[in-house]
Structure formats: structure tokens, C-alpha cells
Short mmCIF file of C-alpha atoms and ligand atoms in Angstrom, two decimals:
data_model
loop_
_atom_site.label_atom_id
_atom_site.label_comp_id
_atom_site.label_asym_id
_atom_site.label_seq_id
_atom_site.Cartn_x
_atom_site.Cartn_y
_atom_site.Cartn_z
CA MET A 1 -0.11 0.02 -0.18
CA THR A 2 1.23 3.52 -0.71
CA THR A 3 1.08 5.97 2.17
CA ILE A 4 0.52 9.71 1.20
CA LYS A 5 1.52 11.92 3.96
CA SER A 6 -0.38 14.91 2.89
CA LEU A 7 -1.26 17.40 0.09
CA GLN A 8 0.89 20.35 0.78
CA CYS A 9 0.76 23.89 -0.84
CA ARG A 10 3.55 24.55 -2.92
CA GLU A 11 3.59 28.30 -2.11
CA CYS A 12 2.76 28.49 1.82
CA LYS A 13 3.63 24.69 2.67
CA LYS A 14 0.17 24.38 4.78
CA GLU A 15 -0.77 20.73 4.69
CA TYR A 16 -4.03 19.18 3.96
CA ALA A 17 -5.60 15.68 3.99
CA PRO A 18 -5.30 13.81 0.70
CA THR A 19 -8.91 14.42 -0.53
CA PHE A 20 -10.54 15.47 -3.43
CA LYS A 21 -8.80 19.20 -3.42
CA TYR A 22 -6.56 20.93 -5.37
CA ILE A 23 -6.12 24.42 -4.00
CA CYS A 24 -4.94 26.01 -0.69
CA ASP A 25 -7.60 27.48 1.34
CA GLU A 26 -5.17 30.11 2.59
CA CYS A 27 -3.13 31.54 -0.73
CA PHE A 28 -4.74 29.60 -3.48
CA GLY A 29 -1.54 28.06 -4.30
CA PRO A 30 -1.52 24.23 -5.88
CA LEU A 31 -1.27 21.20 -3.76
CA ASP A 32 1.49 18.67 -4.13
CA VAL A 33 1.36 15.13 -3.04
CA HIS A 34 3.78 14.41 -0.29
CA TYR A 35 4.47 10.76 0.54
CA ASP A 36 5.82 8.47 3.48
CA PHE A 37 7.42 6.23 1.15
CA PRO A 38 8.18 2.45 2.01
CA SER A 39 11.55 1.47 1.88
CA VAL A 40 12.70 0.48 -1.61
CA ASN A 41 15.84 -0.11 -3.51
CA LYS A 42 16.97 -0.95 -7.23
CA ASN A 43 15.79 -4.59 -6.85
CA THR A 44 12.13 -3.64 -5.72
CA PHE A 45 11.31 -2.85 -9.42
CA ALA A 46 13.64 -4.88 -11.33
CA ASN A 47 11.22 -7.71 -12.42
CA ARG A 48 8.02 -5.97 -12.51
CA GLU A 49 5.55 -5.09 -15.36
CA HIS A 50 6.74 -3.03 -18.17
CA THR A 51 4.28 -0.37 -17.27
CA TYR A 52 4.89 2.57 -15.12
CA TRP A 53 2.61 0.87 -12.57
CA ARG A 54 5.72 -0.97 -11.66
CA TYR A 55 6.46 2.09 -9.26
CA PHE A 56 3.33 1.59 -7.77
CA GLU A 57 4.73 2.33 -4.10
CA LEU A 58 5.71 5.82 -5.59
CA LEU A 59 2.36 6.78 -7.09
CA PRO A 60 -0.68 8.37 -5.19
CA ILE A 61 -3.17 5.33 -5.51
CA ALA A 62 -3.59 3.59 -1.90
CA GLU A 63 -5.22 0.22 -3.24
CA LYS A 64 -4.01 -1.63 -6.06
CA SER A 65 -7.53 -2.72 -6.88
CA ASN A 66 -8.35 0.98 -7.83
CA ILE A 67 -5.60 0.77 -10.76
CA VAL A 68 -7.22 1.77 -14.33
CA SER A 69 -4.40 0.40 -16.58
CA ILE A 70 -4.20 0.32 -20.32
CA GLY A 71 -0.58 -0.86 -20.15
CA ALA A 72 1.09 2.68 -20.64
CA GLY A 73 4.70 3.43 -19.69
CA MET A 74 8.17 1.98 -19.96
CA THR A 75 8.56 3.38 -23.32
CA PRO A 76 11.73 2.80 -25.03
CA LEU A 77 14.77 4.80 -24.09
CA ILE A 78 16.60 4.92 -27.52
CA LYS A 79 20.48 5.43 -27.82
CA ALA A 80 20.26 7.97 -30.82
CA GLU A 81 23.49 7.31 -32.46
CA LYS A 82 22.47 8.57 -35.91
CA LEU A 83 20.80 11.82 -34.55
CA GLY A 84 23.71 12.30 -32.17
CA GLU A 85 25.97 12.16 -35.19
CA ALA A 86 23.99 14.35 -36.98
CA LEU A 87 23.70 16.93 -34.23
CA GLY A 88 27.41 16.35 -32.91
CA LEU A 89 26.61 14.40 -29.72
CA ASN A 90 28.30 11.44 -28.41
CA ASN A 91 25.96 10.49 -25.84
CA LEU A 92 22.14 11.32 -27.08
CA TYR A 93 19.04 9.39 -25.88
CA ILE A 94 15.65 9.84 -27.23
CA LYS A 95 12.72 8.84 -24.44
CA ASN A 96 10.21 7.96 -27.11
CA ASP A 97 6.86 8.40 -25.36
CA SER A 98 4.96 8.49 -28.57
CA VAL A 99 4.56 4.69 -28.69
CA ASN A 100 2.21 4.75 -25.49
CA PRO A 101 -0.98 3.13 -26.02
CA THR A 102 -2.91 6.50 -27.01
CA PHE A 103 0.42 7.65 -28.63
CA SER A 104 1.36 10.34 -26.19
CA PHE A 105 2.91 10.78 -22.89
CA LYS A 106 -0.64 11.93 -21.69
CA ASP A 107 -1.38 8.12 -20.71
CA ARG A 108 0.77 8.92 -17.73
CA PRO A 109 -1.23 11.69 -15.92
CA ALA A 110 -4.42 10.60 -17.27
CA GLY A 111 -4.22 6.94 -15.91
CA ILE A 112 -3.40 8.14 -12.31
CA ALA A 113 -5.85 10.55 -12.24
CA VAL A 114 -8.69 8.18 -13.32
CA SER A 115 -7.31 5.80 -10.96
CA LYS A 116 -7.57 8.18 -8.24
CA ALA A 117 -11.23 9.17 -9.33
CA LYS A 118 -12.00 5.41 -8.78
CA GLU A 119 -10.59 5.39 -5.44
CA PHE A 120 -12.63 8.72 -4.61
CA GLY A 121 -15.73 6.84 -6.12
CA LEU A 122 -16.52 9.69 -8.67
CA SER A 123 -19.17 9.12 -11.08
CA ALA A 124 -17.35 10.95 -14.16
CA VAL A 125 -14.14 12.05 -15.31
CA GLY A 126 -12.92 14.62 -18.12
CA CYS A 127 -10.44 16.89 -19.09
CA ALA A 128 -9.12 20.36 -20.71
CA SER A 129 -7.13 19.23 -23.75
CA THR A 130 -5.16 20.68 -26.49
CA GLY A 131 -5.74 17.29 -28.17
CA ASN A 132 -3.70 14.26 -26.55
CA LEU A 133 -5.35 14.68 -23.05
CA ALA A 134 -8.51 13.95 -24.72
CA SER A 135 -7.73 10.59 -25.88
CA ALA A 136 -5.54 9.55 -22.73
CA THR A 137 -8.65 10.17 -20.35
CA ALA A 138 -11.15 9.02 -22.70
CA ALA A 139 -9.22 5.51 -23.22
CA HIS A 140 -8.84 5.24 -19.52
CA ALA A 141 -12.36 6.39 -18.71
CA ALA A 142 -13.46 3.56 -21.14
CA LYS A 143 -11.35 1.04 -19.24
CA GLY A 144 -12.50 2.37 -15.88
CA GLY A 145 -16.25 2.38 -16.90
CA PHE A 146 -16.36 6.17 -16.50
CA PRO A 147 -18.33 8.68 -18.70
CA CYS A 148 -15.70 11.25 -19.94
CA TYR A 149 -16.16 14.79 -20.91
CA VAL A 150 -13.70 16.44 -23.17
CA PHE A 151 -13.24 20.44 -23.45
CA ALA A 152 -11.07 21.11 -26.33
CA PRO A 153 -10.55 24.09 -28.64
CA SER A 154 -12.29 23.08 -32.03
CA ASP A 155 -9.51 23.72 -34.21
CA ILE A 156 -7.27 20.72 -32.96
CA GLU A 157 -6.15 18.17 -35.30
CA HIS A 158 -8.86 15.61 -36.84
CA ALA A 159 -7.00 12.68 -35.90
CA LYS A 160 -7.22 13.72 -32.10
CA ILE A 161 -10.91 14.33 -32.10
CA THR A 162 -11.38 11.03 -34.01
CA GLN A 163 -9.60 8.71 -31.57
CA ALA A 164 -11.33 10.58 -28.64
CA LEU A 165 -14.76 9.99 -30.15
CA ALA A 166 -13.82 6.47 -30.80
CA TYR A 167 -13.12 5.84 -26.82
CA GLY A 168 -16.51 7.05 -26.25
CA ALA A 169 -15.97 10.71 -24.99
CA ASN A 170 -18.50 13.44 -24.92
CA PHE A 171 -16.47 15.89 -26.96
CA ILE A 172 -17.06 19.54 -26.32
CA ALA A 173 -15.55 21.33 -29.27
CA VAL A 174 -15.09 24.86 -27.97
CA ASP A 175 -14.91 27.91 -30.53
CA GLY A 176 -11.95 29.52 -28.53
CA THR A 177 -8.49 28.85 -27.11
CA TYR A 178 -7.40 26.21 -24.84
CA ASP A 179 -7.66 28.88 -21.97
CA ASP A 180 -11.42 29.27 -22.77
CA ALA A 181 -11.92 25.68 -22.98
CA ASN A 182 -10.08 25.16 -19.45
CA ARG A 183 -12.10 27.78 -17.81
CA ILE A 184 -15.33 26.24 -18.81
CA ALA A 185 -13.99 22.96 -17.86
CA ALA A 186 -13.04 24.29 -14.53
CA GLN A 187 -16.48 25.65 -13.79
CA ILE A 188 -18.34 22.35 -14.76
CA GLY A 189 -16.19 20.24 -13.00
CA ASP A 190 -16.59 21.98 -9.72
CA SER A 191 -20.47 22.41 -10.36
CA LYS A 192 -21.16 18.83 -11.14
CA GLY A 193 -18.63 17.15 -8.98
CA ILE A 194 -16.86 15.77 -12.02
CA GLY A 195 -12.99 14.87 -11.74
CA ILE A 196 -11.49 16.90 -14.21
CA VAL A 197 -8.10 15.28 -14.45
CA ASN A 198 -5.88 18.24 -15.03
CA ILE A 199 -7.98 20.61 -13.11
CA ASN A 200 -9.58 19.40 -9.87
CA MET A 201 -7.39 16.22 -9.83
CA ARG A 202 -4.30 17.97 -10.99
CA SER A 203 -2.40 17.24 -7.65
CA TYR A 204 -2.74 13.69 -8.52
CA TYR A 205 -2.58 13.88 -12.13
CA VAL A 206 0.92 15.48 -12.08
CA GLU A 207 2.10 12.61 -10.04
CA GLY A 208 1.77 10.57 -13.60
CA SER A 209 4.42 12.33 -15.23
CA LYS A 210 7.13 12.05 -12.82
CA THR A 211 7.34 8.49 -13.96
CA LEU A 212 8.88 10.05 -17.21
CA ALA A 213 11.75 10.49 -14.54
CA PHE A 214 11.61 7.07 -12.85
CA GLU A 215 11.76 5.22 -16.03
CA VAL A 216 14.67 7.19 -17.58
CA ALA A 217 16.46 7.05 -14.20
CA GLU A 218 16.10 2.94 -14.44
CA GLN A 219 16.95 2.64 -18.14
CA LEU A 220 20.07 4.41 -17.50
CA ASP A 221 20.88 2.13 -14.89
CA TRP A 222 20.22 4.65 -12.17
CA GLN A 223 22.72 7.26 -13.55
CA VAL A 224 21.70 10.83 -13.49
CA PRO A 225 21.40 12.29 -16.92
CA ASP A 226 23.28 15.90 -17.51
CA ASN A 227 20.81 17.41 -19.76
CA LEU A 228 16.91 16.94 -20.13
CA VAL A 229 15.13 18.68 -22.90
CA ILE A 230 11.44 18.87 -22.46
CA PRO A 231 8.40 20.19 -24.37
CA VAL A 232 6.31 22.69 -22.26
CA GLY A 233 2.81 23.48 -22.56
CA SER A 234 1.46 24.19 -19.23
CA GLY A 235 4.73 23.06 -17.55
CA ALA A 236 3.22 20.37 -15.49
CA MET A 237 5.37 17.66 -17.16
CA LEU A 238 8.65 19.49 -16.72
CA ASN A 239 7.85 20.29 -13.06
CA ALA A 240 6.76 16.67 -12.44
CA ILE A 241 10.16 15.12 -13.90
CA CYS A 242 12.09 17.30 -11.57
CA LYS A 243 10.16 16.14 -8.55
CA GLY A 244 10.61 12.53 -9.75
CA PHE A 245 14.34 12.89 -9.78
CA GLU A 246 14.27 14.32 -6.59
CA GLU A 247 12.04 11.59 -5.09
CA LEU A 248 14.52 9.04 -6.52
CA GLU A 249 17.40 11.08 -4.73
CA SER A 250 15.42 11.32 -1.41
CA LEU A 251 15.08 7.32 -1.70
CA SER A 252 18.69 7.01 -2.22
CA LEU A 253 18.14 5.48 -5.74
CA LEU A 254 20.19 8.06 -7.42
CA GLY A 255 23.03 10.27 -6.77
CA LYS A 256 22.84 14.10 -6.50
CA VAL A 257 20.43 15.33 -9.31
CA SER A 258 21.24 18.94 -8.51
CA ASN A 259 23.62 19.13 -11.50
CA MET A 260 21.18 18.16 -14.17
CA HIS A 261 20.35 20.96 -16.42
CA MET A 262 16.64 21.29 -17.64
CA ILE A 263 16.11 22.62 -20.94
CA ALA A 264 12.19 23.91 -21.57
CA ALA A 265 11.26 23.84 -25.42
CA GLN A 266 8.32 25.83 -26.56
CA PRO A 267 7.01 26.63 -29.95
CA ARG A 268 7.26 30.48 -31.71
CA GLY A 269 3.92 31.72 -31.37
CA CYS A 270 3.17 30.21 -27.99
CA ALA A 271 6.33 30.48 -25.95
CA PRO A 272 5.22 32.79 -22.80
CA ILE A 273 7.70 30.80 -20.64
CA VAL A 274 10.69 31.34 -23.00
CA ASP A 275 9.79 35.09 -23.39
CA ALA A 276 9.82 35.52 -19.48
CA PHE A 277 12.99 33.38 -19.27
CA LYS A 278 14.78 35.58 -21.55
CA LYS A 279 13.86 38.74 -19.96
CA ASN A 280 15.13 37.20 -16.78
CA SER A 281 11.61 37.90 -15.45
CA SER A 282 9.66 35.83 -13.14
CA ASP A 283 6.32 36.78 -14.50
CA VAL A 284 4.54 34.80 -17.66
CA ILE A 285 2.83 37.01 -19.53
CA PRO A 286 -0.05 35.06 -21.39
CA VAL A 287 -0.23 34.84 -25.04
CA GLU A 288 -3.77 35.67 -25.91
CA SER A 289 -3.98 34.22 -29.26
CA PRO A 290 -1.50 31.24 -29.75
CA ASP A 291 -0.35 30.72 -33.34
CA THR A 292 1.79 27.68 -33.97
CA ILE A 293 1.63 24.20 -35.52
CA ALA A 294 2.62 22.62 -32.20
CA LYS A 295 -1.03 22.37 -31.23
CA SER A 296 -0.33 20.39 -28.08
CA LEU A 297 1.72 22.91 -26.62
CA ALA A 298 -0.56 26.22 -27.63
CA ILE A 299 -1.56 27.02 -23.94
CA GLY A 300 -1.28 30.70 -23.78
CA ASP A 301 -1.43 30.86 -19.87
CA PRO A 302 0.48 28.26 -18.50
CA GLY A 303 -0.79 27.03 -15.22
CA ASP A 304 2.74 25.93 -14.09
CA GLY A 305 4.55 28.64 -16.10
CA ARG A 306 6.06 30.20 -12.65
CA TYR A 307 7.27 27.06 -11.53
CA VAL A 308 9.01 26.12 -14.56
CA LEU A 309 10.89 29.20 -14.44
CA LYS A 310 11.82 28.51 -11.01
CA ARG A 311 12.92 24.91 -11.99
CA LEU A 312 15.04 26.54 -14.64
CA LYS A 313 16.91 28.50 -12.14
CA GLN A 314 17.03 25.73 -9.76
CA TYR A 315 18.63 23.31 -12.28
CA ASN A 316 20.98 25.84 -14.41
CA GLY A 317 18.51 25.36 -17.32
CA TYR A 318 17.52 27.12 -20.58
CA ALA A 319 14.22 27.79 -22.28
CA GLU A 320 14.23 28.28 -26.08
CA GLU A 321 11.78 28.32 -28.88
CA SER A 322 11.47 26.86 -32.38
CA SER A 323 9.64 28.07 -35.44
CA ASN A 324 7.24 26.18 -37.54
CA ARG A 325 9.82 25.55 -40.18
CA GLU A 326 12.40 24.40 -37.51
CA ILE A 327 9.67 22.13 -36.06
CA LEU A 328 8.90 20.42 -39.15
CA ASP A 329 12.52 20.05 -40.41
CA ALA A 330 13.26 18.45 -36.85
CA ILE A 331 10.42 15.94 -37.13
CA LEU A 332 11.75 15.00 -40.37
CA LEU A 333 15.29 14.92 -39.01
CA LEU A 334 14.47 12.44 -36.19
CA ALA A 335 12.28 10.47 -38.72
CA ARG A 336 15.12 10.03 -41.03
CA THR A 337 17.76 9.22 -38.34
CA GLU A 338 16.33 7.21 -35.77
CA GLY A 339 12.98 6.02 -37.63
CA ILE A 340 10.95 7.85 -34.79
CA PHE A 341 7.85 9.55 -36.22
CA THR A 342 6.58 12.51 -33.94
CA GLU A 343 3.99 14.82 -33.89
CA PRO A 344 5.07 18.98 -33.64
CA ALA A 345 5.57 18.96 -30.15
CA GLY A 346 8.29 16.31 -30.32
CA GLY A 347 9.50 18.50 -33.25
CA VAL A 348 9.84 21.48 -30.87
CA SER A 349 12.27 19.35 -28.50
CA VAL A 350 14.51 18.24 -31.16
CA ALA A 351 14.78 21.76 -32.80
CA VAL A 352 15.50 23.04 -29.57
CA LEU A 353 18.16 20.60 -28.61
CA LYS A 354 19.85 21.46 -32.11
CA LYS A 355 19.68 25.29 -31.11
CA MET A 356 21.40 24.44 -27.68
CA VAL A 357 23.97 22.37 -29.38
CA GLU A 358 24.55 25.11 -32.02
CA GLU A 359 25.01 27.66 -29.03
CA ARG A 360 27.45 25.24 -27.06
CA LYS A 361 24.89 25.01 -24.29
CA ILE A 362 25.31 21.52 -24.41
CA ASP A 363 28.63 19.79 -24.35
CA LYS A 364 29.22 17.14 -26.92
CA ASN A 365 30.07 14.18 -24.31
CA ASP A 366 27.09 15.20 -21.60
CA SER A 367 24.43 12.62 -21.57
CA THR A 368 21.39 14.21 -22.92
CA VAL A 369 17.79 12.95 -22.84
CA CYS A 370 15.42 14.36 -25.35
CA TYR A 371 11.73 13.86 -24.57
CA VAL A 372 9.67 12.96 -27.62
CA THR A 373 6.25 12.92 -26.27
CA GLY A 374 3.51 12.47 -29.13
CA ASN A 375 3.02 10.40 -32.15
CA GLY A 376 3.34 11.80 -35.77
CA LEU A 377 0.23 10.09 -36.80
CA LYS A 378 -1.90 12.47 -34.62
CA ALA A 379 -0.88 15.50 -37.12
CA THR A 380 -0.09 14.64 -40.38
CA GLU A 381 -1.88 17.64 -42.05
CA VAL A 382 1.25 19.90 -41.25
CA LEU A 383 3.61 17.70 -42.57
CA MET A 384 2.14 17.11 -45.69
CA GLU A 385 2.50 20.82 -46.61
CA ILE A 386 6.57 20.13 -47.00
CA LEU A 387 6.50 16.50 -48.33
CA SER A 388 5.32 15.89 -51.84
CA LYS A 389 2.31 13.87 -52.43
CA PRO A 390 3.49 10.89 -54.61
CA GLN A 391 2.25 11.03 -57.94
CA THR A 392 -0.37 8.37 -58.83
CA MET A 393 1.27 5.83 -61.65
CA GLN A 394 -0.30 3.59 -64.08
CA ALA A 395 0.40 -0.01 -63.16
CA ASP A 396 2.89 -0.49 -65.72
CA ILE A 397 6.27 -2.29 -64.86
CA ALA A 398 8.17 -0.42 -67.71
CA LYS A 399 7.20 2.87 -66.50
CA ILE A 400 7.60 2.25 -62.89
CA SER A 401 10.82 0.48 -63.07
CA ALA A 402 12.44 3.57 -64.42
CA MET A 403 11.82 5.50 -61.54
CA VAL A 404 13.93 3.03 -59.36
CA ARG A 405 17.61 3.48 -59.45
C1 PLP B 1 0.50 18.01 -23.25
C2 PLP B 1 1.55 17.89 -24.01
C3 PLP B 1 2.84 18.41 -23.95
C4 PLP B 1 2.97 19.70 -22.57
O1 PLP B 1 2.75 18.91 -21.34
P1 PLP B 1 2.42 20.17 -20.01
O2 PLP B 1 2.69 19.18 -18.93
O3 PLP B 1 1.24 20.73 -20.64
O4 PLP B 1 3.64 20.98 -20.23
C5 PLP B 1 3.89 18.17 -24.55
N1 PLP B 1 3.89 17.14 -25.52
C6 PLP B 1 2.91 16.60 -25.93
C7 PLP B 1 2.67 15.74 -27.05
C8 PLP B 1 1.48 16.95 -25.14
O5 PLP B 1 0.45 16.18 -25.53
ZN1 ZN B 2 -1.11 27.92 0.59
#
């Protein structure tokens, strides 16, 4: 059994019982899960199932019977020799989270939140989504037997809408931005008692993403990487990855994590955290109308933006952006060197990684982990704008044979 000690306010540190609650009564700060961890060692996890539930003792679900799992996690950490060679890095890894069951890393936080909804006995779940969380929540809701309500901007990719509908979600396509959808989801969640995974269940939700730290640490044979390149929308994932590494250090599963460098990657057109970082400001000024092909990162008012800036300071990090063209080029570079096809969010990571190397902010012998968080099949439209559609040929061997050298 996992023992949660409390929910603790990230700002004023006030502690609360671990209930269906997410905001501090005193200061409105976000609440984080704190644990009384049992004693674990490297062998505890060694022969377990190949999903993130292998770290059950470190996750915020009390009873194993409440787990709602579709088999997510334990995705490959690829030694990216060819991409490394192209960029000039000797020790590059890709965490390929595009191969999760719903094809993005969102299966991690969604699975934890839906399991917690089961533990709380809630009757329905939902989310505010830029696209990928819709499918991740809907799939886990289907598996757990919950009705699911998705609130998302109407202009997200077709494949993402189709996928969420296929799992049976009620899809509310909002004519507006992600921030509009988020506001509506928050009010409906509170008034109807629905577990909105990334809003009123956020304290538990974010715990899923810290498994991106646990897996990388285990896959590197419990070594701390030097650099981590992380795509950032709300900033919840970057923050959770830091928390994950810190928990492993506190459990003596890892050495000192304070020398890691966290690199936040955002798309130009929706890069409020990069803007603040470059101005050396601790205030994130919201982007009113995000404009980027990286729709899963199109969050103009990032909930964890301030905390990402703190993490970048704490971990000697950087924040950098990439243009639409750089994103598309990076998608093709990754696909053509490593055989990994990512959506624009993953292109943002690779494009920013490339910039960091060019600006000599990453040493070529450092161990560097680049997180690729979503699958290319979810966003093919934008890519076809720069690829040429094959011309249809008559089924004639002679003519076609002339095309093959
Ligand atoms: C949601 C999402 C992100 C950003 O995660 P945050 O926790 O919002 O920062 C990155 N990549 C993909 C593919 C996503 O769907
Ligand atoms: Zn507080």
C-alpha cells in the first residue's frame, strides 16, 4: 500500500488531508502530494510489469484494486546514435513516449487521475485538452467504466478528435482557445462534481508524469543524466520530472540530481515561458492568441509557468523556442535518422536540442535525454505541406521501373 502523507501547498506549505482537493484555502497555491515512502531499492522494481505501474509504491493510489491501466509507460529509451551524429552529440538518448497506448505521454497523468477518481468514488471524469489528453482520459475512462467529458478548442487536429470520439468521450469542441476550454471545464467540474483530471484532480494527475523521470533513471541504470530537453505547454510535465528525480534522490536510488540541466522547449507563437526566461523575469505574460503548428503546446496561460521558471533557475536550465519551419525540419530529421515519427511537440524538443548544441549550451560528451512525447500519426496535415504527395502511376512495370535506381 502507498501512504500519502498529505497534500502540501507549493506556496505557503500548509498541509491538507489527501482528499478531492487541489487549491490551498489560505493562498490559492497548488497542492502537491507528499508521501511516507516505504523502503525501496533498485531490486524492488527490477522484475515488474513493463508499465509505469511498476513504481506503484511511489504513486498516489492507495489500493492496487483501484488501478485503471491500459498498459502505458516503460516506453523505449533509445540511444540515438544517428541523430547524435547529425547534431554532434556522443551521448544522446530519445525517450520515445510516442508509443504509449494512446500515442502520447498523457497516458501517464491521465491514468493516475482516472485511477484516483475510482479511489474517490467519483461518477464521471473529464479534461481540458489541447488534443492528446482527450484521448488519454477517454481511453482510461472507457477502461474504468466512467463517462468522460472532453473540453478542447475546436481547431485541434482531426486525428485527435476522431481518436477521443472512438473511445466514447463526450467531446465539447469549444470555439476559442485552450484557455477558454479550460475555464469552462473548471466551472463545470466544480459545479457537477466531475473529476477533471488536469484541473480539480491536478495534484494527483501530475504525479503520473514523474514516471518519465523514474523510467529514464532506471533505463540509464540509475545514473543521473546531464541534460533533459522537455517540451512545455502548461509546464506540469517539466515540473513533475524534476519532482520525480528529487524523490529518487531522497530514496537513495540516485546520486545528486542538482547538477542536471533542465531545458524547456516551446514553439514560437506560444512561448510565454521562453519570453519570461529571456527577459529574466519571473512573470509569465499570457499569449492571448497562440499561433503555432504545435497545437499540443498551444497553452497561452500556462498553469505551471512560474514554477517552470523556478525549476530552470534551480537546475541551471535554459528555455528556447523553435519556429514552425524548424519544427517540421526537426520532425523529418528525427524520422530520417532514428525511424521515430513524432508530432510537432516532439519536433519542438528536437529543434531546441539542435539550437542548444549549436549555441554550445550542451557539451558533446554530456548525457542528454530528449523527450519525444507524441506520435506523428496524430498530426499528419501540417507535415504534408512540406512533403510532396506521391504522383499516382499507371500499374505499368516498365514506367515504374524507370523510377527506381
Ligand atoms: C500536453 C503535451 C505536452 C506538454 O505538457 P505540459 O504538462 O502541458 O507542459 C508536451 N507534449 C505533448 C505531446 C503533449 O500532448
Ligand atoms: Zn497556501
